[in-house]
XYZ file of N, CA and C in Angstrom:
537
model
N 219.583 85.981 156.435
C 220.049 85.128 155.360
C 218.844 84.636 154.569
N 218.955 84.708 153.254
C 217.921 84.145 152.396
C 218.573 83.187 151.412
N 217.745 82.370 150.781
C 218.235 81.477 149.743
C 217.177 81.329 148.677
N 217.623 80.945 147.481
C 216.720 80.689 146.376
C 216.444 79.195 146.311
N 215.177 78.811 146.430
C 214.766 77.425 146.317
C 214.459 77.154 144.849
N 215.336 76.419 144.165
C 215.191 76.166 142.725
C 214.013 75.263 142.405
N 213.719 74.321 143.293
C 212.604 73.406 143.041
C 211.265 74.100 143.244
N 211.144 74.896 144.296
C 209.899 75.597 144.584
C 209.793 76.939 143.884
N 210.870 77.346 143.238
C 210.986 78.645 142.567
C 210.482 79.749 143.496
N 211.203 79.903 144.605
C 210.838 80.932 145.578
C 212.050 81.295 146.421
N 211.936 82.419 147.094
C 212.945 82.824 148.056
C 212.542 82.287 149.416
N 213.518 81.914 150.226
C 213.253 81.399 151.563
C 214.091 82.152 152.577
N 213.531 82.374 153.745
C 214.246 83.027 154.827
C 213.358 84.031 155.532
N 213.804 84.464 156.711
C 213.010 85.394 157.509
C 212.908 86.776 156.893
N 213.850 87.145 156.046
C 213.878 88.494 155.479
C 213.199 88.558 154.105
N 212.275 87.627 153.828
C 211.551 87.621 152.557
C 210.158 88.198 152.794
N 209.776 89.147 151.966
C 208.449 89.779 152.027
C 207.652 89.353 150.800
N 206.322 89.313 150.951
C 205.438 88.855 149.887
C 204.301 89.841 149.665
N 203.845 89.912 148.425
C 202.617 90.652 148.127
C 201.885 89.925 147.006
N 200.570 90.049 147.022
C 199.737 89.454 145.991
C 198.849 90.536 145.387
N 198.594 90.411 144.095
C 197.695 91.337 143.414
C 196.540 90.529 142.843
N 195.326 90.918 143.217
C 194.136 90.252 142.698
C 193.555 91.046 141.539
N 192.738 90.385 140.772
C 192.088 91.031 139.639
C 191.264 92.228 140.099
N 190.647 92.120 141.260
C 189.819 93.204 141.805
C 190.569 94.531 141.873
N 191.858 94.466 142.199
C 192.622 95.689 142.418
C 193.032 96.410 141.141
N 192.830 95.773 139.988
C 193.152 96.494 138.766
C 192.346 96.053 137.548
N 191.043 95.990 137.737
C 190.128 95.651 136.650
C 190.246 96.603 135.469
N 190.530 97.879 135.751
C 190.591 98.883 134.682
C 191.782 98.704 133.745
N 192.728 97.851 134.102
C 193.893 97.616 133.254
C 193.548 96.712 132.065
N 192.439 95.988 132.172
C 192.035 95.050 131.128
C 190.899 95.628 130.298
N 190.912 95.293 129.019
C 189.888 95.804 128.114
C 188.488 95.405 128.573
N 188.313 94.155 129.016
C 187.006 93.676 129.457
C 187.005 93.314 130.939
N 187.796 94.017 131.731
C 187.942 93.689 133.146
C 186.669 93.745 133.946
N 185.812 94.670 133.659
C 184.580 94.834 134.443
C 183.580 93.707 134.201
N 183.794 92.915 133.153
C 182.866 91.832 132.822
C 183.239 90.520 133.510
N 184.374 90.480 134.179
C 184.817 89.240 134.806
C 184.077 89.001 136.118
N 183.913 87.737 136.480
C 183.183 87.399 137.696
C 184.093 87.025 138.859
N 185.248 86.414 138.588
C 186.138 85.964 139.665
C 187.164 87.048 139.992
N 186.715 88.079 140.675
C 187.563 89.235 140.958
C 188.571 88.981 142.071
N 188.416 87.918 142.835
C 189.340 87.639 143.936
C 190.542 86.811 143.475
N 190.564 86.423 142.236
C 191.655 85.593 141.710
C 192.982 86.344 141.768
N 194.019 85.671 142.273
C 195.369 86.239 142.314
C 195.944 86.175 140.905
N 196.343 87.341 140.393
C 196.898 87.441 139.053
C 198.419 87.342 139.092
N 199.024 88.013 140.081
C 200.465 87.870 140.229
C 200.888 88.086 141.671
N 202.080 87.558 141.978
C 202.678 87.648 143.304
C 204.101 88.161 143.162
N 204.564 88.861 144.174
C 205.939 89.338 144.206
C 206.540 88.937 145.550
N 207.745 88.444 145.522
C 208.503 88.164 146.739
C 209.856 88.832 146.584
N 210.342 89.409 147.681
C 211.609 90.130 147.593
C 212.338 90.078 148.923
N 213.639 90.273 148.837
C 214.486 90.279 150.018
C 214.370 91.635 150.709
N 213.958 91.632 151.946
C 213.926 92.853 152.755
C 215.309 93.009 153.374
N 216.142 93.798 152.698
C 217.536 93.938 153.123
C 217.744 95.089 154.109
N 216.646 95.678 154.589
C 216.746 96.754 155.568
C 216.922 98.128 154.965
N 217.014 98.213 153.639
C 217.148 99.499 152.959
C 215.759 99.949 152.513
N 215.438 101.210 152.692
C 214.138 101.732 152.299
C 214.123 102.115 150.828
N 212.979 101.902 150.178
C 212.835 102.333 148.790
C 213.079 103.840 148.722
N 213.838 104.255 147.755
C 214.196 105.662 147.609
C 215.554 105.996 148.177
N 216.069 105.140 149.061
C 217.383 105.347 149.653
C 218.460 104.954 148.648
N 219.469 105.786 148.495
C 220.540 105.517 147.526
C 221.536 104.509 148.076
N 222.195 103.832 147.136
C 223.331 103.000 147.495
C 223.062 101.522 147.665
N 221.837 101.062 147.416
C 221.559 99.642 147.602
C 220.884 99.014 146.396
N 220.651 97.729 146.519
C 219.948 96.957 145.499
C 218.802 96.192 146.136
N 217.746 95.986 145.369
C 216.672 95.073 145.752
C 216.750 93.864 144.830
N 216.282 92.712 145.349
C 216.308 91.453 144.634
C 214.976 90.771 144.878
N 214.309 90.308 143.811
C 213.028 89.650 144.013
C 212.624 88.778 142.847
N 211.442 88.178 142.993
C 210.857 87.334 141.952
C 209.394 87.726 141.786
N 208.980 87.914 140.536
C 207.570 88.115 140.206
C 207.035 86.825 139.614
N 205.817 86.445 140.026
C 205.150 85.254 139.510
C 203.832 85.711 138.893
N 203.684 85.566 137.582
C 202.445 85.927 136.899
C 201.715 84.625 136.574
N 200.472 84.525 137.036
C 199.708 83.304 136.858
C 199.275 83.134 135.402
N 199.026 81.888 134.980
C 198.488 81.673 133.639
C 196.996 82.010 133.634
N 196.514 82.495 132.517
C 195.094 82.783 132.398
C 194.863 84.075 131.652
N 193.608 84.449 131.593
C 193.255 85.649 130.847
C 191.958 86.240 131.357
N 191.771 87.495 131.036
C 190.504 88.193 131.239
C 189.930 88.319 129.842
N 188.856 87.591 129.554
C 188.425 87.451 128.170
C 189.539 86.732 127.441
N 190.073 87.317 126.399
C 191.198 86.739 125.671
C 192.514 87.455 125.981
N 192.484 88.456 126.880
C 193.689 89.223 127.207
C 194.459 88.527 128.331
N 195.720 88.211 128.064
C 196.546 87.463 129.015
C 196.736 88.221 130.332
N 196.897 87.456 131.421
C 197.252 88.048 132.709
C 198.599 88.745 132.582
N 198.731 89.843 133.311
C 199.935 90.668 133.222
C 200.131 91.405 134.545
N 201.303 91.960 134.720
C 201.539 92.847 135.856
C 201.011 94.238 135.500
N 200.830 95.069 136.514
C 200.400 96.445 136.251
C 201.406 97.163 135.375
N 202.652 96.880 135.589
C 203.714 97.565 134.870
C 204.027 98.889 135.544
N 205.231 99.366 135.313
C 205.632 100.614 135.960
C 206.789 101.269 135.231
N 207.048 102.467 135.640
C 208.196 103.273 135.262
C 208.894 103.557 136.595
N 210.152 103.814 136.594
C 210.812 104.136 137.861
C 210.634 105.607 138.212
N 210.441 105.885 139.505
C 210.342 107.285 139.957
C 211.631 108.030 139.645
N 212.763 107.393 139.892
C 214.051 107.922 139.433
C 214.179 107.435 138.004
N 213.693 108.210 137.097
C 213.463 107.787 135.714
C 214.686 107.221 135.004
N 215.886 107.683 135.353
C 217.074 107.240 134.626
C 217.702 105.963 135.194
N 217.018 105.263 136.096
C 217.570 104.026 136.656
C 217.051 102.808 135.900
N 217.924 101.839 135.706
C 217.589 100.625 134.975
C 217.298 99.461 135.907
N 217.088 98.304 135.308
C 216.730 97.102 136.060
C 217.073 95.891 135.206
N 217.335 94.761 135.850
C 217.519 93.496 135.145
C 216.393 92.546 135.497
N 215.899 91.814 134.498
C 214.973 90.695 134.673
C 215.651 89.464 134.084
N 215.305 88.278 134.626
C 215.743 87.030 134.014
C 214.652 85.991 134.200
N 214.443 85.207 133.141
C 213.411 84.176 133.166
C 213.842 82.984 134.000
N 212.948 82.557 134.897
C 213.221 81.398 135.747
C 212.394 80.202 135.288
N 211.103 80.438 135.002
C 210.238 79.370 134.485
C 209.042 79.999 133.785
N 208.398 79.204 132.947
C 207.217 79.661 132.239
C 207.567 80.333 130.915
N 206.526 80.868 130.304
C 206.676 81.513 129.006
C 205.901 82.825 129.026
N 206.580 83.903 128.680
C 205.911 85.197 128.711
C 206.559 86.205 127.800
N 206.128 87.434 127.981
C 206.654 88.564 127.228
C 206.988 89.688 128.197
N 208.025 90.431 127.858
C 208.354 91.662 128.565
C 208.044 92.790 127.588
N 207.095 93.638 127.971
C 206.735 94.795 127.154
C 207.547 95.978 127.654
N 208.373 96.531 126.774
C 209.191 97.709 127.072
C 208.653 98.875 126.250
N 208.332 99.982 126.904
C 207.872 101.177 126.202
C 208.869 102.293 126.519
N 209.522 102.786 125.479
C 210.584 103.770 125.626
C 210.017 105.187 125.690
N 210.852 106.130 126.113
C 210.427 107.525 126.306
C 209.835 108.138 125.044
N 210.281 107.697 123.858
C 209.758 108.256 122.607
C 208.454 107.604 122.157
N 207.917 106.669 122.972
C 206.649 106.021 122.662
C 206.772 104.728 121.875
N 207.961 104.410 121.380
C 208.140 103.140 120.684
C 208.185 102.015 121.717
N 207.956 100.798 121.246
C 207.946 99.672 122.185
C 208.598 98.446 121.569
N 208.949 97.513 122.444
C 209.454 96.200 122.045
C 208.809 95.164 122.940
N 208.584 93.985 122.376
C 208.156 92.821 123.138
C 209.287 91.813 123.088
N 209.795 91.410 124.251
C 210.871 90.423 124.319
C 210.320 89.128 124.897
N 210.674 88.001 124.285
C 210.267 86.693 124.790
C 210.986 86.415 126.111
N 210.230 86.004 127.116
C 210.777 85.669 128.426
C 210.560 84.176 128.659
N 211.645 83.461 128.912
C 211.565 82.037 129.225
C 212.768 81.670 130.086
N 212.820 80.429 130.532
C 213.893 79.993 131.425
C 215.251 80.317 130.814
N 216.054 81.095 131.540
C 217.404 81.427 131.117
C 217.544 82.733 130.351
N 216.441 83.337 129.928
C 216.562 84.599 129.193
C 216.918 85.731 130.155
N 217.690 86.693 129.677
C 218.106 87.834 130.483
C 217.695 89.105 129.761
N 217.146 90.060 130.527
C 216.573 91.273 129.943
C 217.049 92.502 130.710
N 217.644 93.427 129.979
C 218.040 94.701 130.572
C 216.959 95.729 130.259
N 216.479 96.403 131.287
C 215.467 97.441 131.147
C 216.160 98.772 131.401
N 216.365 99.567 130.356
C 217.063 100.845 130.542
C 216.203 101.850 131.289
N 216.834 102.912 131.785
C 216.095 103.997 132.418
C 215.098 104.611 131.452
N 214.126 105.335 131.989
C 213.095 106.014 131.195
C 212.274 105.037 130.356
N 212.084 103.829 130.849
C 211.368 102.798 130.109
C 210.275 102.173 130.975
N 209.025 102.269 130.527
C 207.926 101.574 131.199
C 208.071 100.086 130.885
N 207.726 99.227 131.842
C 207.862 97.797 131.608
C 206.775 97.004 132.321
N 206.379 95.905 131.669
C 205.282 95.054 132.148
C 205.568 93.618 131.710
N 205.237 92.658 132.579
C 205.335 91.235 132.243
C 203.958 90.707 131.859
N 203.927 89.817 130.856
C 202.687 89.216 130.372
C 202.913 87.715 130.278
N 202.038 86.926 130.898
C 202.158 85.470 130.842
C 201.362 84.960 129.644
N 202.052 84.430 128.629
C 201.373 83.896 127.445
C 201.372 82.364 127.451
N 201.813 81.767 128.544
C 201.909 80.313 128.625
C 200.788 79.687 129.427
N 200.960 78.396 129.703
C 199.947 77.636 130.444
C 200.394 77.315 131.870
N 201.595 77.767 132.236
C 202.075 77.592 133.613
C 202.483 78.950 134.171
N 202.736 78.976 135.455
C 203.143 80.217 136.108
C 204.440 80.741 135.490
N 204.469 82.043 135.201
C 205.675 82.715 134.711
C 206.404 83.287 135.923
N 207.636 82.859 136.139
C 208.444 83.355 137.251
C 209.665 84.065 136.696
N 209.862 85.307 137.145
C 210.917 86.161 136.616
C 211.662 86.821 137.764
N 212.978 86.664 137.790
C 213.806 87.324 138.785
C 214.053 88.769 138.387
N 214.324 89.607 139.400
C 214.581 91.024 139.137
C 215.595 91.566 140.130
N 216.397 92.529 139.653
C 217.329 93.251 140.512
C 217.310 94.707 140.080
N 217.090 95.626 141.062
C 216.974 97.040 140.762
C 217.541 97.863 141.909
N 217.869 99.106 141.602
C 218.430 100.011 142.604
C 217.377 100.389 143.644
N 217.806 100.492 144.884
C 216.874 100.887 145.945
C 216.325 102.293 145.720
N 217.059 103.146 145.031
C 216.610 104.510 144.777
C 215.594 104.602 143.641
N 215.408 103.532 142.868
C 214.567 103.580 141.665
C 213.123 103.974 141.950
N 212.497 103.349 142.924
C 211.083 103.600 143.195
C 210.201 103.073 142.069
N 208.902 103.116 142.280
C 207.933 102.633 141.302
C 206.905 103.717 141.030
N 206.679 104.001 139.770
C 205.672 104.966 139.336
C 204.664 104.207 138.481
N 203.463 103.966 139.042
C 202.418 103.231 138.340
C 201.459 104.164 137.597
N 201.636 105.468 137.754
C 200.705 106.441 137.188
C 201.186 106.996 135.848
N 202.445 107.351 135.742
C 202.954 108.037 134.557
C 203.504 107.116 133.474
N 203.282 105.816 133.632
C 203.715 104.881 132.598
C 202.584 104.710 131.579
N 202.959 104.279 130.394
C 201.979 104.113 129.320
C 202.293 102.841 128.550
N 201.258 102.075 128.233
C 201.422 100.826 127.489
C 200.493 100.858 126.279
N 201.053 101.125 125.081
C 200.236 101.351 123.884
C 199.725 100.082 123.193
N 200.043 98.904 123.745
C 199.567 97.665 123.134
C 199.000 96.728 124.195
N 198.141 95.836 123.735
C 197.591 94.770 124.567
C 197.891 93.450 123.870
N 197.995 92.372 124.658
C 198.336 91.069 124.103
C 197.182 90.099 124.387
N 196.644 89.499 123.309
C 195.483 88.616 123.383
C 195.821 87.227 122.853
N 195.103 86.212 123.397
C 195.201 84.846 122.883
C 194.681 84.828 121.451
N 195.383 84.105 120.614
C 194.960 83.950 119.220
C 195.189 82.491 118.841
N 194.467 81.592 119.485
C 194.647 80.167 119.240
C 195.658 79.577 120.210
N 195.829 78.279 120.130
C 196.712 77.554 121.042
C 198.173 77.942 120.817
N 198.804 78.492 121.853
C 200.210 78.862 121.789
C 200.515 80.084 120.937
N 199.502 80.831 120.550
C 199.703 82.010 119.722
C 199.095 83.234 120.392
N 199.588 84.396 119.991
C 199.050 85.630 120.537
C 198.976 86.699 119.466
N 198.179 87.718 119.761
C 198.008 88.861 118.862
C 198.256 90.133 119.648
N 198.985 91.060 119.058
C 199.266 92.341 119.679
C 198.346 93.382 119.049
N 197.594 94.070 119.891
C 196.644 95.069 119.401
C 197.012 96.421 119.984
N 197.118 97.426 119.122
C 197.407 98.785 119.575
C 196.160 99.364 120.239
N 196.367 100.170 121.280
C 195.264 100.767 122.022
C 195.638 102.174 122.457
N 194.670 102.872 122.992
C 194.928 104.248 123.452
C 194.889 104.341 124.964
N 194.507 103.279 125.687
C 194.445 103.319 127.148
C 195.429 102.354 127.765
């Protein structure tokens, strides 16, 4: 049995699993990542319900929360690595729990959209779509997610043609890139 703690914005129970991603593990994702000094800083955390179903197994759902910390590498906001699903035609739902961020969606034809993520927002991520969360606020961005157990995660074949940078207080700039 698990439960959602609304005050702590976390899942609770014995069947909850956690992972943390530090800046060290993905410096190459940032334009100026190699110039940063605090490589042990946690950039984002994921918690999810371990329902006993293995990733790749058909017929189930996974449920979790991603927490993206506030901050930046240079002027580039903290973000998740982003991914595409291994089962490319499977979709996913995200919903904003707290904080302020963006959901970057990159479609199979190379076009993209940035959707504002905040408390109460709901986002459908269609199949064949790379997706990444970006925290543009000053507090932790927490986003719920539900996806098929068969979906899997592909961190290699996804592509993100834009980067998001701070441009003054409460503002951001989107810059096109090739990496």
